[in-house]
Each structure stands twice: as C-alpha cells, then as structure tokens.
Amino acid sequence: MSIAEINTKVALSLLDAFTEGNVDRIVSLLADDATWWAAGSIPGVSGSRTKAEVATAVAGMADLSVTGTLPTTIHRTIAQGDLVAIEASTDARFTNGRAYQNQYMFLIRVRDGEIVEVKEYMDTELARATFLG
C-alpha cells in the first residue's frame, strides 16, 4: 500500500467517526499538535483550532444533532504524499428542528498515521443559518 493510500485511509477514518458520532475516535485521530481550520466568519465554527478546542467543538456538535451524529457521505478523494482531499456532504437533523445538508471539501494532512492539519471548506452561509438561525 502506498503512503497516499495509507493517508487516505486515515483521513476517511475521521469522516467515518463523524458519521458514527464517535467524538473520542475523532480526537484520537488528531496529533497533539494538530490544527483544524474552518472557512468563514461564523462565531464558534470558523477559524483555527487546536486539538483540545476541536474536542470541545465536536462534542458540542454531537449535542446539536438529533442522533448525536453528523452522517457524512464521501463523494471523491484524491491524495498526493501527505495530503488527502475529500469531497463530502452531510445530512443531519438538529435539535432546533433544522435540517443540515452541507457540501464540504476537506484538505487533510497526515503525518506518521496521525492527522496534523485539517482545512474545512463549506457553504458557510448555510452553516451560519443552521447554527445561529
């Protein structure tokens, strides 16, 4: 198996953990020095976060979902070296009654089997309307 294939498997495990609602697994896939950046200017969502901040944010996201999960469908992946790009979508219902169906592009950097960087691009206006109403 090539390094790109191994890194793709690690990156896909992250999105599988969102589908499962497994916050501990999400956090365990991140290196201690990992950063997670999300597009836009949505308070509490956008910007750069440390691993500890991601753990808090992901737990809060799970609490918003009726099922405690964020079902994610993978549409395409491409990998080169330590970088994996994943096109995905979500389909969830939140406790505020809103449906959340967003499109994503994740750029994930993997080092030694751990995720060290996530860049998350999405429809930020949809996310803002869903989270902040």
Coordinates of C-alpha atoms in Angstrom, one line a residue:
M1 CA 0.0 0.0 0.0
S2 CA 1.4 3.4 -1.0
I3 CA 1.8 6.3 1.5
A4 CA -1.1 8.1 -0.3
E5 CA -3.4 5.1 0.2
I6 CA -2.4 4.8 3.9
N7 CA -3.0 8.5 4.4
T8 CA -6.4 8.3 2.6
K9 CA -7.5 5.5 5.0
V10 CA -6.6 7.7 8.0
A11 CA -8.4 10.7 6.6
L12 CA -11.5 8.7 5.8
S13 CA -11.5 7.3 9.3
L14 CA -12.0 10.8 10.5
L15 CA -15.2 11.3 8.5
D16 CA -16.4 7.8 9.4
A17 CA -16.1 8.8 13.1
F18 CA -18.4 11.8 12.4
T19 CA -20.9 9.5 10.8
E20 CA -20.7 7.3 13.9
G21 CA -20.8 10.2 16.3
N22 CA -17.7 8.9 17.9
V23 CA -16.1 12.0 19.5
D24 CA -13.3 10.1 21.2
R25 CA -12.3 8.5 17.9
I26 CA -12.3 11.9 16.1
V27 CA -10.0 13.3 18.7
S28 CA -7.7 10.2 18.8
L29 CA -7.0 10.5 15.1
L30 CA -5.5 14.0 15.6
A31 CA -1.9 14.5 16.5
D32 CA -1.2 16.5 19.7
D33 CA -0.1 19.5 17.6
A34 CA -2.9 19.2 15.1
T35 CA -4.8 22.3 13.8
W36 CA -8.3 22.4 12.3
W37 CA -9.2 25.5 10.3
A38 CA -12.8 26.1 9.0
A39 CA -13.7 28.7 6.4
G40 CA -15.9 31.8 7.0
S41 CA -16.5 34.1 9.9
I42 CA -19.1 32.1 11.9
P43 CA -18.6 32.5 15.7
G44 CA -17.7 29.2 17.3
V45 CA -17.2 27.5 13.9
S46 CA -14.8 29.4 11.7
G47 CA -11.1 29.9 12.2
S48 CA -8.3 27.8 13.5
R49 CA -8.5 25.4 16.5
T50 CA -6.1 23.3 18.5
K51 CA -6.8 19.6 19.2
A52 CA -8.3 20.5 22.6
E53 CA -10.5 23.1 21.1
V54 CA -11.6 20.6 18.4
A55 CA -12.6 18.1 21.1
T56 CA -14.9 20.7 22.7
A57 CA -16.4 21.8 19.4
V58 CA -17.1 18.3 18.2
A59 CA -18.7 17.3 21.4
G60 CA -21.0 20.4 21.1
M61 CA -21.8 19.5 17.5
A62 CA -22.8 16.0 18.6
D63 CA -25.2 17.5 21.2
L64 CA -26.9 19.6 18.5
S65 CA -27.7 16.6 16.3
V66 CA -30.9 14.6 17.0
T67 CA -29.0 11.4 16.5
G68 CA -25.7 12.6 18.1
T69 CA -24.0 12.1 14.7
L70 CA -23.2 14.0 11.6
P71 CA -23.8 11.5 8.8
T72 CA -21.2 12.1 6.1
T73 CA -21.2 10.8 2.6
I74 CA -17.9 10.7 0.7
H75 CA -18.1 11.6 -3.0
R76 CA -14.4 11.8 -4.1
T77 CA -11.0 11.5 -2.7
I78 CA -7.6 12.4 -4.1
A79 CA -4.2 12.0 -2.4
Q80 CA -0.7 13.1 -3.0
G81 CA 2.0 12.4 -0.5
D82 CA 0.9 13.6 3.0
L83 CA -2.2 15.5 1.6
V84 CA -5.7 14.0 1.1
A85 CA -8.6 16.0 -0.4
I86 CA -12.1 14.7 0.3
E87 CA -15.3 16.0 -1.3
A88 CA -18.2 15.1 1.0
S89 CA -21.7 16.1 2.1
T90 CA -23.7 15.8 5.3
D91 CA -27.4 15.1 6.0
A92 CA -28.4 15.6 9.6
R93 CA -31.3 17.0 11.6
F94 CA -30.6 19.2 14.6
T95 CA -32.4 19.6 17.9
N96 CA -33.5 23.1 16.8
G97 CA -35.6 21.3 14.1
R98 CA -33.4 22.4 11.2
A99 CA -32.1 20.1 8.6
Y100 CA -28.4 20.4 7.9
Q101 CA -27.3 19.3 4.5
N102 CA -24.0 20.9 3.6
Q103 CA -21.3 20.3 1.0
Y104 CA -17.6 20.1 2.1
M105 CA -14.1 20.0 0.8
F106 CA -11.6 18.8 3.3
L107 CA -7.9 19.1 2.9
I108 CA -6.2 16.8 5.4
R109 CA -2.5 16.4 6.1
V110 CA -1.4 13.2 7.7
R111 CA 2.0 12.5 9.4
D112 CA 3.0 9.1 10.7
G113 CA -0.6 7.9 10.8
E114 CA -2.0 10.9 12.6
I115 CA -3.9 13.9 11.3
V116 CA -1.8 17.1 11.8
E117 CA -3.9 19.6 9.8
V118 CA -7.5 19.9 8.6
K119 CA -8.8 22.6 6.3
E120 CA -12.6 22.6 6.0
Y121 CA -14.3 24.4 3.2
M122 CA -18.2 24.5 3.2
D123 CA -21.2 26.6 2.4
T124 CA -20.7 29.0 5.3
E125 CA -24.0 30.8 4.9
L126 CA -25.9 27.5 5.2
A127 CA -23.9 26.7 8.3
R128 CA -24.5 30.1 9.8
A129 CA -28.3 29.9 9.2
T130 CA -28.4 26.4 10.7
F131 CA -26.3 27.0 13.7
L132 CA -27.2 30.6 14.5
G133 CA -30.6 30.8 12.9

